[in-house]
Coordinates of C-alpha atoms in Angstrom, one line a residue:
Chain R
M23 CA -26.8 -34.9 2.9
G24 CA -23.4 -35.1 4.5
K25 CA -21.3 -32.2 5.8
T26 CA -17.9 -30.8 5.2
T27 CA -15.5 -30.3 8.2
A28 CA -16.2 -26.6 8.1
E29 CA -20.0 -27.1 8.1
K30 CA -19.7 -29.4 11.1
I31 CA -17.6 -26.9 13.0
F32 CA -19.9 -24.0 12.1
E33 CA -22.9 -26.0 13.3
A34 CA -21.3 -26.9 16.6
H35 CA -20.2 -23.3 17.3
L36 CA -23.2 -21.3 16.1
V37 CA -24.2 -18.5 18.5
D38 CA -26.3 -16.4 16.2
E39 CA -27.3 -15.8 12.6
P40 CA -28.1 -12.1 12.7
F41 CA -28.7 -12.0 8.9
P42 CA -29.1 -14.9 6.4
G43 CA -25.6 -16.1 5.5
T44 CA -23.8 -14.5 8.4
K45 CA -22.8 -16.9 11.2
V46 CA -21.6 -15.7 14.5
L47 CA -19.4 -18.5 16.0
K48 CA -18.2 -19.2 19.5
L49 CA -14.4 -19.2 19.6
D50 CA -12.2 -21.9 21.2
A51 CA -9.0 -19.9 20.8
A52 CA -8.2 -16.2 20.1
L53 CA -4.5 -15.9 19.3
C54 CA -2.6 -12.6 19.6
H55 CA 0.7 -11.1 18.5
E56 CA 2.3 -7.7 19.1
I57 CA 1.6 -6.2 15.6
T58 CA -2.2 -6.4 15.3
T59 CA -3.3 -6.7 19.0
P60 CA -2.0 -3.4 20.6
I61 CA -4.4 -1.2 18.6
A62 CA -7.3 -3.5 19.6
I63 CA -6.2 -3.2 23.3
D64 CA -5.9 0.6 22.9
D65 CA -9.4 0.8 21.4
L66 CA -10.9 -1.4 24.2
I67 CA -9.3 0.9 26.8
R68 CA -10.6 4.0 25.0
R69 CA -14.1 2.5 24.9
G70 CA -14.0 1.6 28.6
K71 CA -14.1 -2.1 27.8
D72 CA -10.7 -3.3 28.8
R73 CA -11.9 -6.9 29.4
V74 CA -11.2 -10.4 28.0
F75 CA -13.9 -13.0 27.5
D76 CA -11.8 -15.9 28.9
P77 CA -8.0 -15.6 29.7
A78 CA -7.6 -19.3 29.3
R79 CA -8.8 -19.2 25.7
I80 CA -6.5 -16.3 24.7
K81 CA -2.9 -17.0 23.8
A82 CA -0.4 -14.3 23.1
V83 CA 3.1 -14.0 21.8
I84 CA 5.6 -11.4 20.7
D85 CA 7.0 -12.7 17.5
H86 CA 7.1 -10.3 14.6
V87 CA 10.0 -8.1 15.8
T88 CA 11.7 -9.7 18.8
P89 CA 13.8 -8.8 20.7
S90 CA 12.4 -5.3 20.1
K91 CA 14.6 -3.4 17.6
D92 CA 13.6 0.2 18.5
S93 CA 11.3 2.2 20.8
K94 CA 8.2 1.7 18.7
T95 CA 8.5 -2.1 18.6
A96 CA 9.4 -2.1 22.3
T97 CA 6.2 -0.2 22.9
Q98 CA 4.1 -2.7 21.0
A99 CA 5.7 -5.5 23.0
K100 CA 5.0 -3.7 26.2
I101 CA 1.4 -3.0 25.4
L102 CA 0.8 -6.8 24.8
R103 CA 2.9 -7.8 27.8
D104 CA 1.1 -5.4 30.2
W105 CA -2.3 -6.5 28.9
A106 CA -1.5 -10.2 29.3
R107 CA -0.4 -9.6 32.9
R108 CA -3.4 -7.4 33.7
H109 CA -5.8 -10.0 32.6
G110 CA -4.1 -13.1 33.8
I111 CA -3.4 -14.5 30.4
K112 CA -1.0 -17.2 31.4
D113 CA -0.2 -18.5 27.9
F114 CA 1.8 -15.4 27.0
F115 CA 5.2 -16.0 25.4
D116 CA 7.9 -13.3 25.9
V117 CA 11.5 -13.0 24.8
G118 CA 13.3 -16.3 25.5
Q119 CA 10.1 -18.4 25.3
N120 CA 8.7 -16.8 22.1
G121 CA 8.6 -18.1 18.6
V122 CA 6.6 -17.7 15.3
C123 CA 3.0 -17.9 16.4
H124 CA 1.8 -20.5 13.9
A125 CA 4.6 -22.8 14.9
L126 CA 4.6 -22.1 18.7
F127 CA 0.9 -22.4 19.4
P128 CA 0.5 -25.9 17.8
E129 CA 3.7 -27.0 19.5
K130 CA 2.1 -26.1 22.9
G131 CA -0.9 -28.3 22.1
F132 CA -3.3 -25.3 22.0
I133 CA -5.1 -26.4 18.7
R134 CA -7.4 -29.4 18.6
P135 CA -9.7 -30.9 16.0
G136 CA -13.1 -29.2 15.8
Y137 CA -11.8 -25.9 17.2
T138 CA -12.6 -22.4 16.0
V139 CA -9.5 -20.3 15.9
I140 CA -8.9 -16.7 15.0
M141 CA -5.9 -14.5 15.0
G142 CA -5.1 -11.0 13.6
D143 CA -2.7 -12.7 11.1
S144 CA -3.5 -14.0 7.7
H145 CA -1.6 -17.2 8.1
T146 CA -3.9 -18.4 10.9
C147 CA -5.2 -20.9 8.3
T148 CA -2.1 -23.0 9.3
H149 CA -4.0 -24.4 12.3
G150 CA -6.5 -26.1 10.0
A151 CA -3.9 -28.9 9.8
F152 CA -5.4 -30.2 13.0
G153 CA -9.0 -30.4 11.6
A154 CA -9.8 -27.0 13.0
F155 CA -11.5 -24.0 11.3
A156 CA -8.8 -21.4 11.7
A157 CA -9.1 -18.0 10.0
G158 CA -7.0 -14.8 9.8
I159 CA -9.0 -11.7 10.7
G160 CA -8.3 -8.0 11.2
T161 CA -7.9 -6.0 14.4
T162 CA -11.6 -5.2 14.8
D163 CA -12.6 -8.8 14.6
L164 CA -9.8 -9.6 17.0
E165 CA -11.0 -6.9 19.4
V166 CA -14.5 -8.4 19.4
G167 CA -13.0 -11.9 19.8
I168 CA -11.0 -10.8 22.8
L169 CA -14.0 -9.0 24.4
K170 CA -16.8 -11.4 23.6
G171 CA -15.3 -14.7 22.4
V172 CA -17.2 -14.6 19.1
C173 CA -16.5 -13.9 15.5
A174 CA -18.8 -13.5 12.5
F175 CA -18.2 -15.3 9.2
R176 CA -20.0 -16.0 6.0
Q177 CA -20.8 -19.7 5.7
P178 CA -17.8 -20.8 3.6
K179 CA -18.1 -23.2 0.8
S180 CA -15.4 -25.9 0.6
I181 CA -13.1 -27.0 -2.2
R182 CA -12.1 -30.6 -1.8
F183 CA -8.5 -31.4 -2.9
N184 CA -7.9 -35.1 -3.4
V185 CA -4.1 -35.3 -3.3
N186 CA -2.8 -38.8 -4.1
G187 CA 0.5 -40.5 -4.8
T188 CA 3.9 -40.8 -3.2
L189 CA 5.9 -37.6 -3.2
P190 CA 9.0 -38.0 -5.3
K191 CA 12.5 -37.5 -3.9
G192 CA 13.2 -33.8 -3.3
V193 CA 9.5 -32.8 -3.4
F194 CA 7.7 -31.7 -0.2
A195 CA 4.5 -30.2 1.1
K196 CA 5.7 -26.8 0.1
D197 CA 6.0 -27.9 -3.5
V198 CA 2.5 -29.4 -3.3
I199 CA 0.9 -26.2 -2.0
L200 CA 2.8 -24.0 -4.5
H201 CA 1.6 -26.3 -7.3
I202 CA -2.0 -26.0 -6.0
I203 CA -1.8 -22.2 -5.8
G204 CA -0.4 -22.1 -9.3
L205 CA -3.3 -24.3 -10.4
I206 CA -6.2 -22.3 -8.9
G207 CA -4.7 -18.8 -8.7
V208 CA -4.3 -16.2 -5.9
N209 CA -8.1 -15.8 -5.6
G210 CA -9.0 -19.3 -6.6
A211 CA -10.3 -20.1 -3.0
T212 CA -11.6 -16.7 -1.9
D213 CA -14.4 -17.1 0.7
K214 CA -13.8 -20.9 0.6
V215 CA -12.2 -23.5 2.8
M216 CA -9.5 -25.7 1.2
E217 CA -10.2 -29.2 2.5
F218 CA -7.3 -31.6 1.9
H219 CA -7.8 -35.3 1.4
G220 CA -5.9 -38.3 -0.2
T221 CA -3.0 -40.6 0.4
T222 CA -0.4 -37.9 0.1
I223 CA -1.9 -35.9 2.9
A224 CA -2.5 -39.1 5.0
D225 CA 1.2 -39.8 4.7
M226 CA 2.3 -36.3 5.7
T227 CA 3.5 -35.4 9.2
M228 CA 1.7 -32.7 11.1
E229 CA 4.5 -30.3 10.2
S230 CA 4.0 -30.9 6.5
R231 CA 0.2 -30.5 6.9
M232 CA 0.9 -27.2 8.6
T233 CA 3.0 -26.1 5.7
L234 CA 0.2 -27.1 3.3
C235 CA -2.5 -25.3 5.2
N236 CA -0.3 -22.3 5.9
M237 CA -0.5 -21.1 2.3
A238 CA -4.2 -21.6 1.8
I239 CA -4.5 -17.8 2.2
E240 CA -2.2 -17.3 -0.8
A241 CA -5.0 -18.8 -2.9
G242 CA -7.5 -16.6 -0.9
G243 CA -8.7 -19.5 1.2
T244 CA -10.4 -18.8 4.6
S245 CA -8.9 -21.9 6.2
G246 CA -7.0 -24.9 5.0
I247 CA -8.3 -28.1 6.7
C248 CA -6.8 -31.6 7.0
M249 CA -8.8 -34.5 8.4
P250 CA -7.9 -35.5 12.0
D251 CA -6.3 -39.0 12.0
M252 CA -3.8 -41.0 14.1
T253 CA -1.0 -38.7 13.0
T254 CA -3.0 -35.8 14.6
V255 CA -3.6 -37.9 17.8
E256 CA 0.1 -38.9 18.1
Y257 CA 1.2 -35.2 17.8
L258 CA -1.4 -34.1 20.4
W259 CA -1.0 -37.1 22.7
P260 CA 1.3 -35.4 25.3
F261 CA -1.4 -32.8 25.8
I262 CA -4.6 -34.9 25.6
S263 CA -3.5 -38.2 27.3
A264 CA -5.5 -37.3 30.5
E265 CA -8.6 -36.6 28.5
F266 CA -8.8 -40.0 26.7
S267 CA -8.4 -43.6 27.8
S268 CA -6.4 -44.5 24.7
K269 CA -5.2 -43.0 21.4
E270 CA -8.0 -45.0 19.7
A271 CA -10.6 -43.3 21.9
A272 CA -9.1 -39.9 21.0
L273 CA -9.2 -40.8 17.3
A274 CA -12.8 -41.9 17.6
A275 CA -13.8 -38.6 19.3
Y276 CA -11.9 -36.5 16.8
S277 CA -13.2 -38.3 13.8
Q278 CA -16.6 -36.7 14.3
W279 CA -15.0 -33.6 12.6
S280 CA -14.0 -35.5 9.5
A281 CA -16.0 -34.6 6.4
D282 CA -18.8 -37.0 5.5
A283 CA -18.3 -39.0 2.3
D284 CA -21.4 -37.5 0.8
A285 CA -20.6 -33.9 1.7
E286 CA -21.2 -31.3 -1.0
Y287 CA -18.4 -29.3 -2.4
D288 CA -18.2 -26.2 -4.4
Q289 CA -15.4 -27.8 -6.4
V290 CA -13.4 -31.1 -6.3
I291 CA -9.9 -31.0 -7.6
D292 CA -7.8 -34.2 -8.1
I293 CA -4.1 -33.9 -8.0
N294 CA -1.5 -36.7 -8.5
V295 CA 1.9 -35.8 -7.1
T296 CA 3.8 -38.8 -8.5
N297 CA 5.5 -36.6 -11.2
L298 CA 5.6 -33.3 -9.2
K299 CA 8.9 -31.5 -9.4
P300 CA 10.4 -29.1 -6.9
T301 CA 8.4 -25.9 -7.5
V302 CA 9.5 -22.3 -7.2
T303 CA 7.8 -18.9 -7.7
F304 CA 9.1 -16.5 -10.3
G305 CA 7.1 -13.3 -10.1
Y306 CA 5.5 -11.2 -7.5
K307 CA 2.4 -13.3 -6.9
P308 CA 2.4 -16.7 -5.2
D309 CA 0.5 -18.3 -8.2
Q310 CA 3.4 -17.6 -10.5
V311 CA 5.2 -20.9 -10.2
K312 CA 7.5 -23.0 -12.3
P313 CA 9.0 -26.4 -12.0
I314 CA 12.7 -26.3 -10.9
D315 CA 14.1 -27.1 -14.3
E316 CA 12.6 -24.0 -15.8
I317 CA 14.0 -21.6 -13.2
A318 CA 17.3 -23.2 -12.0
G319 CA 20.2 -20.8 -12.4
A320 CA 18.2 -17.6 -11.6
P321 CA 20.4 -15.3 -9.4
V322 CA 20.1 -15.2 -5.6
D323 CA 21.7 -12.8 -3.1
Q324 CA 20.3 -14.2 0.2
V325 CA 18.9 -17.5 1.3
Y326 CA 16.3 -17.4 4.1
M327 CA 15.1 -20.4 6.1
G328 CA 12.4 -20.0 8.6
S329 CA 8.8 -18.6 9.0
C330 CA 5.5 -20.1 9.9
T331 CA 5.6 -21.9 6.6
N332 CA 8.9 -23.7 6.8
G333 CA 10.8 -23.0 10.1
R334 CA 9.9 -26.3 11.8
L335 CA 12.3 -29.1 12.9
E336 CA 11.4 -31.3 9.9
D337 CA 12.3 -28.4 7.6
L338 CA 15.6 -27.9 9.3
R339 CA 16.4 -31.6 9.0
I340 CA 15.6 -31.6 5.3
A341 CA 17.7 -28.5 4.6
A342 CA 20.6 -29.8 6.7
A343 CA 20.5 -33.1 4.8
V344 CA 21.1 -31.1 1.6
L345 CA 23.6 -28.7 3.2
K346 CA 25.7 -31.2 5.1
G347 CA 29.4 -31.0 4.1
H348 CA 28.8 -28.0 1.8
K349 CA 29.5 -24.3 2.1
L350 CA 27.4 -21.3 1.0
A351 CA 28.4 -20.1 -2.4
P352 CA 30.6 -16.9 -2.0
N353 CA 28.0 -14.7 -3.6
V354 CA 25.2 -15.5 -1.2
R355 CA 24.5 -15.0 2.5
G356 CA 22.3 -17.4 4.4
I357 CA 20.0 -16.8 7.4
L358 CA 18.3 -19.5 9.5
S359 CA 15.6 -18.5 11.9
P360 CA 14.2 -21.7 13.6
A361 CA 10.6 -21.0 14.3
T362 CA 10.5 -21.7 18.1
P363 CA 13.0 -22.0 20.9
K364 CA 12.1 -25.7 21.2
I365 CA 12.9 -26.3 17.5
Q366 CA 16.2 -24.3 17.9
Q367 CA 17.2 -26.4 20.9
E368 CA 16.3 -29.7 19.3
A369 CA 18.2 -28.6 16.2
M370 CA 21.2 -27.9 18.3
K371 CA 21.0 -31.3 20.0
E372 CA 20.7 -33.1 16.6
G373 CA 23.7 -31.2 15.3
L374 CA 21.6 -29.4 12.6
I375 CA 22.7 -25.9 13.8
D376 CA 26.3 -27.0 13.4
I377 CA 25.6 -28.0 9.8
F378 CA 24.1 -24.6 9.0
M379 CA 26.9 -22.7 10.8
E380 CA 29.6 -24.7 9.2
A381 CA 28.0 -23.9 5.8
G382 CA 28.3 -20.3 6.7
F383 CA 24.7 -19.5 7.8
C384 CA 23.8 -16.8 10.3
V385 CA 21.4 -18.4 12.9
T386 CA 19.0 -16.0 14.5
N387 CA 16.5 -16.3 17.3
P388 CA 13.0 -17.4 16.4
T389 CA 11.1 -14.5 14.8
C390 CA 8.9 -13.6 11.8
G391 CA 11.1 -10.6 11.1
A392 CA 12.6 -11.1 7.7
C393 CA 9.6 -12.7 6.1
L394 CA 7.7 -9.4 6.0
G395 CA 10.7 -7.2 5.8
M396 CA 10.6 -5.9 9.4
S397 CA 13.9 -7.1 10.8
N398 CA 16.7 -9.8 10.9
G399 CA 17.3 -10.1 7.1
V400 CA 15.7 -7.3 5.2
L401 CA 16.7 -7.0 1.5
A402 CA 18.2 -4.0 -0.2
E403 CA 16.7 -2.6 -3.4
G404 CA 17.3 -4.9 -6.3
E405 CA 18.3 -7.9 -4.2
V406 CA 16.8 -11.4 -4.6
C407 CA 16.0 -13.9 -1.8
A408 CA 15.6 -17.6 -2.1
S409 CA 13.1 -18.1 0.7
T410 CA 11.1 -20.8 2.5
T411 CA 8.5 -18.2 3.4
N412 CA 5.0 -17.6 2.0
R413 CA 4.8 -14.3 0.1
N414 CA 6.7 -13.1 -2.9
F415 CA 4.9 -9.7 -3.2
M416 CA 7.1 -6.9 -4.6
G417 CA 9.1 -5.5 -1.7
R418 CA 7.7 -8.0 0.8
M419 CA 11.2 -8.7 2.3
G420 CA 12.4 -5.1 1.8
K421 CA 11.6 -2.3 -0.6
G422 CA 12.6 -3.1 -4.2
G423 CA 13.6 -6.7 -3.2
M424 CA 12.4 -9.9 -4.9
V425 CA 11.5 -13.2 -3.3
H426 CA 11.4 -16.7 -4.8
L427 CA 9.3 -19.0 -2.6
M428 CA 10.5 -22.6 -2.4
S429 CA 11.0 -25.6 -0.1
P430 CA 13.8 -25.8 2.5
A431 CA 15.5 -28.4 0.3
T432 CA 15.5 -26.1 -2.8
A433 CA 16.6 -23.2 -0.6
A434 CA 19.5 -25.3 0.7
A435 CA 20.5 -26.4 -2.8
S436 CA 20.3 -22.7 -3.9
A437 CA 22.6 -21.7 -1.0
I438 CA 25.2 -24.2 -2.1
E439 CA 25.2 -23.1 -5.7
G440 CA 24.6 -19.4 -5.2
K441 CA 21.6 -19.5 -7.6
I442 CA 18.3 -21.3 -7.7
A443 CA 19.2 -25.0 -7.8
D444 CA 17.6 -28.4 -8.0
P445 CA 17.8 -30.1 -4.6
R446 CA 17.3 -33.6 -6.0
K447 CA 21.0 -34.1 -6.8
Y448 CA 21.9 -33.5 -3.1
L449 CA 19.4 -36.0 -1.6
Chain G
M108 CA -22.4 6.5 9.6
K109 CA -19.5 7.7 7.6
T110 CA -20.0 9.8 4.4
F111 CA -19.2 8.2 1.1
G112 CA -18.4 9.6 -2.3
G113 CA -16.2 12.3 -4.0
P114 CA -13.2 12.4 -6.2
V115 CA -12.0 9.0 -7.5
L116 CA -8.5 7.4 -7.5
F117 CA -8.2 4.8 -10.2
L118 CA -5.9 1.8 -9.5
D119 CA -6.1 -0.2 -12.7
R120 CA -4.7 -3.6 -11.7
S121 CA -5.8 -6.8 -10.1
D122 CA -4.4 -8.3 -7.0
I123 CA -3.3 -5.1 -5.3
N124 CA -2.1 -6.4 -1.9
T125 CA -1.9 -5.0 1.5
D126 CA 1.9 -4.7 1.4
E127 CA 1.4 -2.3 -1.5
I128 CA -1.3 -0.4 0.4
I129 CA 0.8 0.0 3.6
P130 CA 4.2 -1.7 3.8
A131 CA 4.9 -3.9 6.9
K132 CA 7.7 -1.6 8.1
Y133 CA 5.0 0.9 9.1
L134 CA 3.1 -1.6 11.2
T135 CA 5.0 -0.5 14.2
E136 CA 3.0 2.7 14.4
I137 CA 0.6 2.7 17.4
T138 CA -1.9 5.3 16.1
K139 CA -3.9 5.2 12.9
E140 CA -3.1 8.9 12.1
D141 CA 0.6 8.1 12.0
L142 CA 0.0 5.9 9.0
K143 CA -1.2 8.8 6.9
P144 CA 1.9 9.7 4.8
Y145 CA 2.6 6.1 3.8
I146 CA -0.6 5.4 1.8
L147 CA 0.0 3.1 -1.2
E148 CA 3.7 3.8 -0.9
D149 CA 5.0 0.6 -2.5
L150 CA 2.3 0.5 -5.3
K151 CA 4.0 0.6 -8.7
L152 CA 1.5 1.5 -11.5
P153 CA 2.2 3.5 -14.7
G154 CA 1.5 7.1 -14.1
F155 CA 0.6 6.6 -10.4
D156 CA 2.3 8.7 -7.8
P157 CA 1.4 7.8 -4.2
K158 CA 2.4 11.3 -3.1
G159 CA 0.5 13.0 -6.0
P160 CA -2.5 15.3 -5.8
K161 CA -5.0 12.6 -6.8
T162 CA -4.1 10.5 -3.8
K163 CA -4.6 13.5 -1.5
T164 CA -8.0 14.5 -2.8
A165 CA -9.5 11.0 -3.4
K166 CA -12.5 9.8 -1.4
V167 CA -13.1 6.6 -3.4
I168 CA -10.7 4.1 -4.9
V169 CA -11.7 2.0 -8.0
S170 CA -9.7 -1.1 -8.8
R171 CA -10.0 -4.6 -10.3
A172 CA -10.1 -8.2 -9.0
N173 CA -8.9 -9.5 -5.6
F174 CA -8.2 -6.1 -4.1
G175 CA -6.6 -6.2 -0.7
C176 CA -5.1 -9.7 -0.9
G177 CA -2.3 -10.8 1.4
S178 CA -1.8 -9.8 5.0
S179 CA -4.7 -9.4 7.5
R180 CA -3.4 -5.9 8.5
E181 CA -6.4 -3.6 9.2
H182 CA -3.8 -0.9 8.7
A183 CA -4.9 -1.0 5.0
P184 CA -8.4 0.3 5.6
W185 CA -7.1 2.6 8.3
V186 CA -4.6 4.3 6.0
F187 CA -7.4 4.9 3.6
E188 CA -9.7 6.2 6.4
V189 CA -7.1 8.7 7.7
N190 CA -6.6 9.9 4.1
G191 CA -10.4 10.5 3.7
I192 CA -11.1 7.5 1.5
T193 CA -14.1 5.5 2.9
A194 CA -15.0 3.4 -0.1
V195 CA -13.3 1.0 -2.5
I196 CA -15.1 -0.2 -5.6
A197 CA -13.6 -3.4 -7.2
E198 CA -14.5 -6.4 -9.2
S199 CA -13.7 -8.6 -6.1
F200 CA -12.0 -8.4 -2.8
A201 CA -9.9 -10.6 -0.6
R202 CA -12.0 -11.8 2.3
I203 CA -10.1 -10.3 5.3
F204 CA -9.7 -6.9 3.7
R205 CA -13.3 -6.8 2.7
Q206 CA -14.5 -7.6 6.3
N207 CA -12.0 -5.2 7.8
M208 CA -13.5 -2.4 5.7
F209 CA -17.1 -3.2 6.9
N210 CA -15.9 -3.7 10.5
C211 CA -14.6 -0.1 10.4
G212 CA -17.9 1.1 9.0
M213 CA -16.3 1.6 5.5
A214 CA -17.6 0.2 2.2
A215 CA -16.1 -2.5 0.0
I216 CA -18.4 -2.6 -3.0
E217 CA -18.2 -5.3 -5.7
L218 CA -19.3 -4.6 -9.3
P219 CA -19.1 -6.8 -12.4
A220 CA -16.0 -6.5 -14.6
A221 CA -18.0 -4.8 -17.3
D222 CA -19.2 -2.1 -14.9
I223 CA -15.6 -1.6 -13.6
D224 CA -14.5 -1.1 -17.3
L225 CA -17.1 1.6 -17.7
I226 CA -16.0 3.4 -14.5
M227 CA -12.3 3.0 -15.4
S228 CA -13.0 4.8 -18.7
H229 CA -13.2 7.9 -16.6
A230 CA -9.6 7.5 -15.4
G231 CA -8.4 10.4 -17.7
D232 CA -11.1 12.8 -16.5
D233 CA -9.9 15.5 -14.1
D234 CA -13.3 15.9 -12.7
A235 CA -14.0 12.1 -12.2
A236 CA -16.2 11.8 -9.1
M237 CA -18.7 9.3 -7.6
T238 CA -21.7 9.5 -5.4
I239 CA -22.6 6.5 -3.3
D240 CA -25.9 5.7 -1.7
I241 CA -25.4 2.7 0.7
E242 CA -29.0 2.3 1.7
A243 CA -30.3 2.4 -1.9
G244 CA -27.4 0.3 -3.2
S245 CA -26.6 2.6 -6.0
L246 CA -23.7 4.7 -7.1
T247 CA -23.2 7.3 -9.9
M248 CA -20.0 7.9 -11.7
S249 CA -19.5 11.3 -13.4
G250 CA -16.7 12.9 -15.3
G251 CA -15.9 14.4 -18.7
G252 CA -19.5 15.5 -19.2
K253 CA -20.8 12.0 -18.8
T254 CA -22.8 10.4 -16.0
K255 CA -23.8 6.8 -15.4
S256 CA -25.4 5.0 -12.4
F257 CA -24.8 1.4 -11.2
N258 CA -26.6 -0.8 -8.7
F259 CA -24.7 -2.9 -6.2
E260 CA -25.4 -5.4 -3.5
I261 CA -23.7 -5.7 -0.1
S262 CA -24.8 -8.3 2.4
P263 CA -27.4 -7.3 5.0
F264 CA -24.8 -7.9 7.8
D265 CA -22.2 -5.7 6.1
K266 CA -24.8 -3.0 5.5
A267 CA -25.8 -3.1 9.2
L268 CA -22.1 -2.6 10.1
V269 CA -21.8 0.4 7.8
L270 CA -25.0 1.9 9.2
A271 CA -23.9 1.2 12.8
G272 CA -20.4 2.6 12.2
G273 CA -18.6 -0.7 13.0
W274 CA -18.6 -4.1 14.6
V275 CA -17.4 -3.5 18.2
D276 CA -20.4 -1.7 19.6
Y277 CA -22.8 -3.9 17.7
A278 CA -21.2 -7.1 19.1
D279 CA -20.8 -5.8 22.6
S280 CA -24.5 -4.9 22.9
K281 CA -25.6 -8.3 21.5
Y282 CA -23.3 -11.0 22.7

């Protein structure tokens, strides 16, 4: 019988099975940020175990609130910074070099096919775009990961999504994943891996695949996973060219992680995107979605572009293509937070930042801040945000505020019209 | 091992997320104890007051499906722990929240929807309370002069974590 990608990765990383159904895996990467790591560090110190399993396999970034906004966040940053220095963690990204973790770490080439990746952050599933098993975990699991380089998981079953067809104009990876979450519900993939196949995925860039996998957690999924292919190799080539004699050789090596044709799935779901429309959430759960024509015209106070879901260069290009030559409607304010310094710099070189600023957007430094209502764009009670982020929970971006999740194109069109708007007429 | 059981707080809704349990703005606290006043602050349910007496006395939470969805923040189990709540009984849990509970030596116990219905029927009883026996895999709900017992299963690994009081010492001695 064949194996899924997750089954192959589990088999290759198995350290122990302390009880039937519980697999302790060796970690290739333990990723850290300043919100969930400091308490793990503090606990390790208290236990007299202030050690790390391998400084080269630990990566750390200050991204949720940066630059620090007050003494508490400055303390969190300092705890992470001091710890990284103390243990010789050289891949530590501080103010000026820092960006949203799930955009920054892939950009640095840290994630490879077949890897096991954990982070004390639910959107760690993003990294499955590279054919890795990448799961969000809590602070205690992170603490053990930092100390011992292992993490325990239940053997996950996989759901296979066969996504086929050419994406219509104005429809993007964000619309696909919102549609999928709407289809299976917010716990439709709990304890399962969402394995993505099909021509639509094969045609996607790595950035789009990251958007897709990023929101697996919003359906309860442990990890999203895409099959490694030449697109994966091309993206990673600057980092792996010394390891392989050619791109074809890299592809051949990475293909071992692709699911077998006769792998067994918990469920197989076929999706044809040919008639998919721009998709937007309407309530307080990510599975409450509507096609654009059923929600266009809904009021908006703020438009937010950024986050680990849609703050990458491709997203900025798409949004700028919609925005070019337009101004923000007078009733809305716009905030752009490019996800990493590299993205911000490229966007400047390409003139994208000019387009946003001429439209009237505020451009902030890379940070997670507004997405979870911590800084740089928090909503007031009763306000509504058209957002390219990943969660529309009640109060997520600020107590009493509402969030509509959508693609960068739909957010840009909404910025122009001052209400939720169909991007297709601008493309 | 922690102690389990006592007065029950009923949260009768599915998909209660970790933002509702502890809003992100409090994630800048460095100690678990500092989270204490903010338990369930953003949860809006008819008749529920996060600052009310029932929140203060509760030792057990009973809820519906997909409890603890959303963010990976372990601040959610911690805010329960520092408020004296060591067990959540629900129809189902989000994976990360469930594991965070066990990793802290706390209990996330799943029961079928029909059993949750029976337990929820005690929501109006002022004396609603539960006893929980982790080793035996059974719990007893009482209130309003009625008593009923239920059996539950938790995985052997999760049970070992509860008995050991958490995952860090277990892992450090073994790996």
